[in-house]
C-alpha cells in the first residue's frame, strides 16, 4: 500500500498510471516507475508500515552532510515494516486505486503569496535600503540550492556597518546574509550553528512552500510577527489533524 504526495509527479506501474494524493494497492512484484514533476520540486513516497531500516537518533532518514546514513544505490533493498491489514482493502492480483483522496490544490500554493518573515537578530544591522528591499523586492531561487539552504539571487543586501560575529545557533528557516550580499534560507538539513548575520527567520508554516520552489522561481517576503507566525502554525497543524482523522475513518470503513 503506497501513496505519492508533494510535487505532482508522473508515476506508473506497467501501463497503468498511478495518481498522487490517494492510496494505491500494488501486488507483490510490481515495479513502480517515477518520472518528472510537473509542479513543485520534491515528491514523497509513503509505504504502509514504513521502511524497516535501523533507526538512528530517532529517525530512519539519511543526512549526507552529517554523514548519517548514505544515499540509495542501484540494487539496494529496503524492507517494509509490518502493519496490520485493513479488512476493507484486501490484497488483489492487480493494481487498485482508491477513488478518493484529499484535494491537493491548497498544498500547491508554492508561490502565490509572499513568504512570512520575522525580523532576525541582526535585522537592525541592515542599511535602510536593504531593509526595504528584503520586504519589498523580489529574489530568484538559485540553482545552487539544496536541502541545506535555499540561495536567493537578486539585489544584494548590505549591512550599515561591518559586523564581527561568533557562530551562534541557527535552525531551518533562518535567513543569513553572507559577504556576497545574496541571502540564504537554511532548509531541512541546516547546520546547528552559523556565523553569518541572521537577518530574518522564516515562519515555520511557510518553510515547506519554499522547499517546493524550483530554481528560477521568484521568492518574496512579507513582514510578520511571532504571534501571527504561531497562530498560523497552530491552524495548519489543526487542519492536518482533521484531515488525518478523516482519512483514517474512511480507510477503516472502506467508504
PDB file of N, CA and C in Angstrom, residues 33-105:
ATOM      1  N   UNK A  33       7.388   3.026 -11.411  1.00  0.00           N
ATOM      2  CA  UNK A  33       8.273   3.907 -12.164  1.00  0.00           C
ATOM      3  C   UNK A  33       7.867   5.352 -11.928  1.00  0.00           C
ATOM      4  N   UNK A  34       8.826   6.185 -11.532  1.00  0.00           N
ATOM      5  CA  UNK A  34       8.584   7.594 -11.246  1.00  0.00           C
ATOM      6  C   UNK A  34       9.273   8.445 -12.302  1.00  0.00           C
ATOM      7  N   UNK A  35       8.545   9.426 -12.827  1.00  0.00           N
ATOM      8  CA  UNK A  35       9.082  10.296 -13.868  1.00  0.00           C
ATOM      9  C   UNK A  35       9.310  11.710 -13.373  1.00  0.00           C
ATOM     10  N   UNK A  36       9.027  12.675 -14.245  1.00  0.00           N
ATOM     11  CA  UNK A  36       9.268  14.070 -13.913  1.00  0.00           C
ATOM     12  C   UNK A  36       8.138  14.683 -13.104  1.00  0.00           C
ATOM     13  N   UNK A  37       8.423  15.840 -12.527  1.00  0.00           N
ATOM     14  CA  UNK A  37       7.446  16.574 -11.717  1.00  0.00           C
ATOM     15  C   UNK A  37       6.955  17.781 -12.513  1.00  0.00           C
ATOM     16  N   UNK A  38       5.644  17.875 -12.683  1.00  0.00           N
ATOM     17  CA  UNK A  38       5.078  18.983 -13.445  1.00  0.00           C
ATOM     18  C   UNK A  38       4.927  20.237 -12.600  1.00  0.00           C
ATOM     19  N   UNK A  39       4.794  20.088 -11.286  1.00  0.00           N
ATOM     20  CA  UNK A  39       4.693  21.229 -10.370  1.00  0.00           C
ATOM     21  C   UNK A  39       5.449  20.887  -9.110  1.00  0.00           C
ATOM     22  N   UNK A  40       6.128  21.884  -8.572  1.00  0.00           N
ATOM     23  CA  UNK A  40       6.864  21.652  -7.343  1.00  0.00           C
ATOM     24  C   UNK A  40       8.230  21.052  -7.588  1.00  0.00           C
ATOM     25  N   UNK A  41       8.934  20.772  -6.487  1.00  0.00           N
ATOM     26  CA  UNK A  41      10.336  20.355  -6.576  1.00  0.00           C
ATOM     27  C   UNK A  41      10.608  19.032  -5.876  1.00  0.00           C
ATOM     28  N   UNK A  42       9.741  18.622  -4.934  1.00  0.00           N
ATOM     29  CA  UNK A  42      10.012  17.419  -4.154  1.00  0.00           C
ATOM     30  C   UNK A  42       8.730  16.604  -3.987  1.00  0.00           C
ATOM     31  N   UNK A  43       8.824  15.318  -4.282  1.00  0.00           N
ATOM     32  CA  UNK A  43       7.712  14.391  -4.106  1.00  0.00           C
ATOM     33  C   UNK A  43       8.072  13.385  -3.020  1.00  0.00           C
ATOM     34  N   UNK A  44       7.038  12.754  -2.460  1.00  0.00           N
ATOM     35  CA  UNK A  44       7.236  11.846  -1.336  1.00  0.00           C
ATOM     36  C   UNK A  44       6.505  10.532  -1.590  1.00  0.00           C
ATOM     37  N   UNK A  45       7.203   9.424  -1.346  1.00  0.00           N
ATOM     38  CA  UNK A  45       6.614   8.091  -1.443  1.00  0.00           C
ATOM     39  C   UNK A  45       6.411   7.555  -0.035  1.00  0.00           C
ATOM     40  N   UNK A  46       5.153   7.285   0.312  1.00  0.00           N
ATOM     41  CA  UNK A  46       4.823   6.696   1.605  1.00  0.00           C
ATOM     42  C   UNK A  46       4.440   5.237   1.391  1.00  0.00           C
ATOM     43  N   UNK A  47       4.933   4.350   2.250  1.00  0.00           N
ATOM     44  CA  UNK A  47       4.649   2.923   2.185  1.00  0.00           C
ATOM     45  C   UNK A  47       4.050   2.493   3.520  1.00  0.00           C
ATOM     46  N   UNK A  48       2.916   1.809   3.462  1.00  0.00           N
ATOM     47  CA  UNK A  48       2.292   1.359   4.707  1.00  0.00           C
ATOM     48  C   UNK A  48       3.240   0.434   5.470  1.00  0.00           C
ATOM     49  N   UNK A  49       3.457   0.743   6.723  1.00  0.00           N
ATOM     50  CA  UNK A  49       4.416   0.012   7.537  1.00  0.00           C
ATOM     51  C   UNK A  49       5.771   0.686   7.616  1.00  0.00           C
ATOM     52  N   UNK A  50       6.028   1.613   6.695  1.00  0.00           N
ATOM     53  CA  UNK A  50       7.315   2.309   6.690  1.00  0.00           C
ATOM     54  C   UNK A  50       8.451   1.419   6.242  1.00  0.00           C
ATOM     55  N   UNK A  51       9.610   2.003   6.076  1.00  0.00           N
ATOM     56  CA  UNK A  51      10.803   1.247   5.704  1.00  0.00           C
ATOM     57  C   UNK A  51      11.502   0.779   6.973  1.00  0.00           C
ATOM     58  N   UNK A  52      11.674  -0.523   7.097  1.00  0.00           N
ATOM     59  CA  UNK A  52      12.187  -1.123   8.333  1.00  0.00           C
ATOM     60  C   UNK A  52      13.708  -1.197   8.301  1.00  0.00           C
ATOM     61  N   UNK A  53      14.329  -0.023   8.344  1.00  0.00           N
ATOM     62  CA  UNK A  53      15.782   0.064   8.434  1.00  0.00           C
ATOM     63  C   UNK A  53      16.141   0.528   9.838  1.00  0.00           C
ATOM     64  N   UNK A  54      17.363   0.271  10.311  1.00  0.00           N
ATOM     65  CA  UNK A  54      17.717   0.625  11.694  1.00  0.00           C
ATOM     66  C   UNK A  54      17.596   2.131  11.941  1.00  0.00           C
ATOM     67  N   UNK A  55      16.873   2.529  12.988  1.00  0.00           N
ATOM     68  CA  UNK A  55      16.781   3.966  13.308  1.00  0.00           C
ATOM     69  C   UNK A  55      18.065   4.476  13.952  1.00  0.00           C
ATOM     70  N   UNK A  56      18.345   5.730  13.737  1.00  0.00           N
ATOM     71  CA  UNK A  56      19.492   6.390  14.350  1.00  0.00           C
ATOM     72  C   UNK A  56      19.039   7.754  14.834  1.00  0.00           C
ATOM     73  N   UNK A  57      19.232   8.020  16.117  1.00  0.00           N
ATOM     74  CA  UNK A  57      18.797   9.275  16.721  1.00  0.00           C
ATOM     75  C   UNK A  57      17.298   9.497  16.508  1.00  0.00           C
ATOM     76  N   UNK A  58      16.534   8.415  16.570  1.00  0.00           N
ATOM     77  CA  UNK A  58      15.091   8.518  16.457  1.00  0.00           C
ATOM     78  C   UNK A  58      14.559   8.675  15.056  1.00  0.00           C
ATOM     79  N   UNK A  59      15.399   8.496  14.037  1.00  0.00           N
ATOM     80  CA  UNK A  59      14.964   8.692  12.659  1.00  0.00           C
ATOM     81  C   UNK A  59      15.571   7.626  11.760  1.00  0.00           C
ATOM     82  N   UNK A  60      14.844   7.310  10.681  1.00  0.00           N
ATOM     83  CA  UNK A  60      15.369   6.397   9.663  1.00  0.00           C
ATOM     84  C   UNK A  60      15.815   7.158   8.414  1.00  0.00           C
ATOM     85  N   UNK A  61      15.905   8.464   8.524  1.00  0.00           N
ATOM     86  CA  UNK A  61      16.333   9.286   7.398  1.00  0.00           C
ATOM     87  C   UNK A  61      17.855   9.294   7.279  1.00  0.00           C
ATOM     88  N   UNK A  62      18.334   9.743   6.135  1.00  0.00           N
ATOM     89  CA  UNK A  62      19.764   9.945   5.917  1.00  0.00           C
ATOM     90  C   UNK A  62      20.055  11.441   5.867  1.00  0.00           C
ATOM     91  N   UNK A  63      21.158  11.835   6.457  1.00  0.00           N
ATOM     92  CA  UNK A  63      21.653  13.209   6.376  1.00  0.00           C
ATOM     93  C   UNK A  63      23.084  13.119   5.870  1.00  0.00           C
ATOM     94  N   UNK A  64      23.243  13.311   4.565  1.00  0.00           N
ATOM     95  CA  UNK A  64      24.546  13.083   3.951  1.00  0.00           C
ATOM     96  C   UNK A  64      25.589  14.087   4.428  1.00  0.00           C
ATOM     97  N   UNK A  65      25.171  15.325   4.708  1.00  0.00           N
ATOM     98  CA  UNK A  65      26.128  16.330   5.168  1.00  0.00           C
ATOM     99  C   UNK A  65      26.676  15.976   6.548  1.00  0.00           C
ATOM    100  N   UNK A  66      25.836  15.365   7.385  1.00  0.00           N
ATOM    101  CA  UNK A  66      26.276  14.956   8.715  1.00  0.00           C
ATOM    102  C   UNK A  66      26.857  13.548   8.719  1.00  0.00           C
ATOM    103  N   UNK A  67      26.926  12.924   7.519  1.00  0.00           N
ATOM    104  CA  UNK A  67      27.441  11.564   7.365  1.00  0.00           C
ATOM    105  C   UNK A  67      26.622  10.577   8.187  1.00  0.00           C
ATOM    106  N   UNK A  68      25.326  10.799   8.216  1.00  0.00           N
ATOM    107  CA  UNK A  68      24.392   9.867   8.855  1.00  0.00           C
ATOM    108  C   UNK A  68      23.648   9.139   7.743  1.00  0.00           C
ATOM    109  N   UNK A  69      23.824   7.835   7.660  1.00  0.00           N
ATOM    110  CA  UNK A  69      23.222   7.083   6.574  1.00  0.00           C
ATOM    111  C   UNK A  69      23.985   7.311   5.280  1.00  0.00           C
ATOM    112  N   UNK A  70      23.381   6.925   4.158  1.00  0.00           N
ATOM    113  CA  UNK A  70      24.004   7.095   2.852  1.00  0.00           C
ATOM    114  C   UNK A  70      22.914   7.212   1.799  1.00  0.00           C
ATOM    115  N   UNK A  71      23.324   7.651   0.616  1.00  0.00           N
ATOM    116  CA  UNK A  71      22.383   7.763  -0.486  1.00  0.00           C
ATOM    117  C   UNK A  71      22.041   6.366  -1.009  1.00  0.00           C
ATOM    118  N   UNK A  72      20.816   6.201  -1.505  1.00  0.00           N
ATOM    119  CA  UNK A  72      20.419   4.930  -2.094  1.00  0.00           C
ATOM    120  C   UNK A  72      21.224   4.654  -3.354  1.00  0.00           C
ATOM    121  N   UNK A  73      21.511   3.385  -3.578  1.00  0.00           N
ATOM    122  CA  UNK A  73      22.256   2.959  -4.753  1.00  0.00           C
ATOM    123  C   UNK A  73      21.478   1.877  -5.482  1.00  0.00           C
ATOM    124  N   UNK A  74      21.783   1.703  -6.765  1.00  0.00           N
ATOM    125  CA  UNK A  74      21.119   0.660  -7.545  1.00  0.00           C
ATOM    126  C   UNK A  74      21.322  -0.690  -6.880  1.00  0.00           C
ATOM    127  N   UNK A  75      20.236  -1.452  -6.755  1.00  0.00           N
ATOM    128  CA  UNK A  75      20.308  -2.768  -6.147  1.00  0.00           C
ATOM    129  C   UNK A  75      20.016  -2.807  -4.673  1.00  0.00           C
ATOM    130  N   UNK A  76      19.885  -1.640  -4.022  1.00  0.00           N
ATOM    131  CA  UNK A  76      19.542  -1.610  -2.598  1.00  0.00           C
ATOM    132  C   UNK A  76      18.167  -2.230  -2.369  1.00  0.00           C
ATOM    133  N   UNK A  77      18.008  -2.897  -1.247  1.00  0.00           N
ATOM    134  CA  UNK A  77      16.729  -3.478  -0.845  1.00  0.00           C
ATOM    135  C   UNK A  77      16.309  -2.831   0.468  1.00  0.00           C
ATOM    136  N   UNK A  78      15.097  -2.264   0.506  1.00  0.00           N
ATOM    137  CA  UNK A  78      14.551  -1.648   1.707  1.00  0.00           C
ATOM    138  C   UNK A  78      13.399  -2.507   2.216  1.00  0.00           C
ATOM    139  N   UNK A  79      13.562  -3.179   3.338  1.00  0.00           N
ATOM    140  CA  UNK A  79      12.451  -3.974   3.867  1.00  0.00           C
ATOM    141  C   UNK A  79      11.328  -3.084   4.368  1.00  0.00           C
ATOM    142  N   UNK A  80      10.110  -3.562   4.217  1.00  0.00           N
ATOM    143  CA  UNK A  80       8.928  -2.822   4.665  1.00  0.00           C
ATOM    144  C   UNK A  80       8.506  -3.339   6.033  1.00  0.00           C
ATOM    145  N   UNK A  81       8.187  -2.428   6.934  1.00  0.00           N
ATOM    146  CA  UNK A  81       7.776  -2.810   8.267  1.00  0.00           C
ATOM    147  C   UNK A  81       6.408  -3.475   8.285  1.00  0.00           C
ATOM    148  N   UNK A  82       6.154  -4.223   9.344  1.00  0.00           N
ATOM    149  CA  UNK A  82       4.879  -4.921   9.484  1.00  0.00           C
ATOM    150  C   UNK A  82       3.773  -3.927   9.799  1.00  0.00           C
ATOM    151  N   UNK A  83       2.592  -4.173   9.245  1.00  0.00           N
ATOM    152  CA  UNK A  83       1.418  -3.337   9.512  1.00  0.00           C
ATOM    153  C   UNK A  83       0.191  -4.228   9.482  1.00  0.00           C
ATOM    154  N   UNK A  84      -0.745  -3.972  10.370  1.00  0.00           N
ATOM    155  CA  UNK A  84      -1.971  -4.766  10.410  1.00  0.00           C
ATOM    156  C   UNK A  84      -2.753  -4.558   9.120  1.00  0.00           C
ATOM    157  N   UNK A  85      -3.233  -5.628   8.491  1.00  0.00           N
ATOM    158  CA  UNK A  85      -4.009  -5.464   7.257  1.00  0.00           C
ATOM    159  C   UNK A  85      -5.333  -4.775   7.515  1.00  0.00           C
ATOM    160  N   UNK A  86      -5.770  -4.001   6.539  1.00  0.00           N
ATOM    161  CA  UNK A  86      -7.067  -3.346   6.616  1.00  0.00           C
ATOM    162  C   UNK A  86      -8.109  -4.262   5.993  1.00  0.00           C
ATOM    163  N   UNK A  87      -9.121  -4.634   6.761  1.00  0.00           N
ATOM    164  CA  UNK A  87     -10.120  -5.575   6.269  1.00  0.00           C
ATOM    165  C   UNK A  87     -10.867  -5.043   5.062  1.00  0.00           C
ATOM    166  N   UNK A  88     -11.016  -3.731   5.000  1.00  0.00           N
ATOM    167  CA  UNK A  88     -11.791  -3.152   3.897  1.00  0.00           C
ATOM    168  C   UNK A  88     -11.000  -3.119   2.590  1.00  0.00           C
ATOM    169  N   UNK A  89      -9.686  -3.365   2.657  1.00  0.00           N
ATOM    170  CA  UNK A  89      -8.849  -3.281   1.463  1.00  0.00           C
ATOM    171  C   UNK A  89      -8.047  -4.573   1.313  1.00  0.00           C
ATOM    172  N   UNK A  90      -8.660  -5.659   0.893  1.00  0.00           N
ATOM    173  CA  UNK A  90      -7.953  -6.936   0.775  1.00  0.00           C
ATOM    174  C   UNK A  90      -6.924  -6.909  -0.350  1.00  0.00           C
ATOM    175  N   UNK A  91      -5.948  -7.805  -0.234  1.00  0.00           N
ATOM    176  CA  UNK A  91      -4.927  -7.909  -1.270  1.00  0.00           C
ATOM    177  C   UNK A  91      -5.541  -8.432  -2.566  1.00  0.00           C
ATOM    178  N   UNK A  92      -5.047  -7.937  -3.708  1.00  0.00           N
ATOM    179  CA  UNK A  92      -5.531  -8.362  -5.021  1.00  0.00           C
ATOM    180  C   UNK A  92      -4.352  -8.634  -5.939  1.00  0.00           C
ATOM    181  N   UNK A  93      -4.636  -9.185  -7.101  1.00  0.00           N
ATOM    182  CA  UNK A  93      -3.598  -9.521  -8.057  1.00  0.00           C
ATOM    183  C   UNK A  93      -3.327  -8.394  -9.049  1.00  0.00           C
ATOM    184  N   UNK A  94      -4.092  -7.320  -8.964  1.00  0.00           N
ATOM    185  CA  UNK A  94      -3.864  -6.197  -9.864  1.00  0.00           C
ATOM    186  C   UNK A  94      -3.831  -4.905  -9.053  1.00  0.00           C
ATOM    187  N   UNK A  95      -3.377  -3.855  -9.709  1.00  0.00           N
ATOM    188  CA  UNK A  95      -3.285  -2.561  -9.034  1.00  0.00           C
ATOM    189  C   UNK A  95      -4.687  -2.048  -8.714  1.00  0.00           C
ATOM    190  N   UNK A  96      -4.852  -1.558  -7.500  1.00  0.00           N
ATOM    191  CA  UNK A  96      -6.130  -0.969  -7.107  1.00  0.00           C
ATOM    192  C   UNK A  96      -5.890   0.435  -6.585  1.00  0.00           C
ATOM    193  N   UNK A  97      -6.649   1.372  -7.085  1.00  0.00           N
ATOM    194  CA  UNK A  97      -6.518   2.771  -6.694  1.00  0.00           C
ATOM    195  C   UNK A  97      -7.806   3.219  -6.027  1.00  0.00           C
ATOM    196  N   UNK A  98      -7.703   3.802  -4.841  1.00  0.00           N
ATOM    197  CA  UNK A  98      -8.885   4.329  -4.182  1.00  0.00           C
ATOM    198  C   UNK A  98      -9.492   5.451  -5.015  1.00  0.00           C
ATOM    199  N   UNK A  99     -10.799   5.579  -4.947  1.00  0.00           N
ATOM    200  CA  UNK A  99     -11.478   6.608  -5.725  1.00  0.00           C
ATOM    201  C   UNK A  99     -11.557   7.946  -5.035  1.00  0.00           C
ATOM    202  N   UNK A 100     -10.858   8.106  -3.940  1.00  0.00           N
ATOM    203  CA  UNK A 100     -10.928   9.380  -3.224  1.00  0.00           C
ATOM    204  C   UNK A 100      -9.561   9.695  -2.618  1.00  0.00           C
ATOM    205  N   UNK A 101      -9.394  10.956  -2.259  1.00  0.00           N
ATOM    206  CA  UNK A 101      -8.169  11.420  -1.619  1.00  0.00           C
ATOM    207  C   UNK A 101      -8.319  12.890  -1.295  1.00  0.00           C
ATOM    208  N   UNK A 102      -7.417  13.465  -0.530  1.00  0.00           N
ATOM    209  CA  UNK A 102      -7.501  14.891  -0.210  1.00  0.00           C
ATOM    210  C   UNK A 102      -7.272  15.747  -1.452  1.00  0.00           C
ATOM    211  N   UNK A 103      -7.855  16.929  -1.442  1.00  0.00           N
ATOM    212  CA  UNK A 103      -7.665  17.879  -2.540  1.00  0.00           C
ATOM    213  C   UNK A 103      -6.269  18.478  -2.423  1.00  0.00           C
ATOM    214  N   UNK A 104      -5.388  18.258  -3.403  1.00  0.00           N
ATOM    215  CA  UNK A 104      -4.015  18.758  -3.274  1.00  0.00           C
ATOM    216  C   UNK A 104      -3.864  20.246  -3.558  1.00  0.00           C
ATOM    217  N   UNK A 105      -4.872  20.868  -4.152  1.00  0.00           N
ATOM    218  CA  UNK A 105      -4.692  22.256  -4.585  1.00  0.00           C
ATOM    219  C   UNK A 105      -4.251  23.202  -3.464  1.00  0.00           C
TER     220      UNK A 105
END
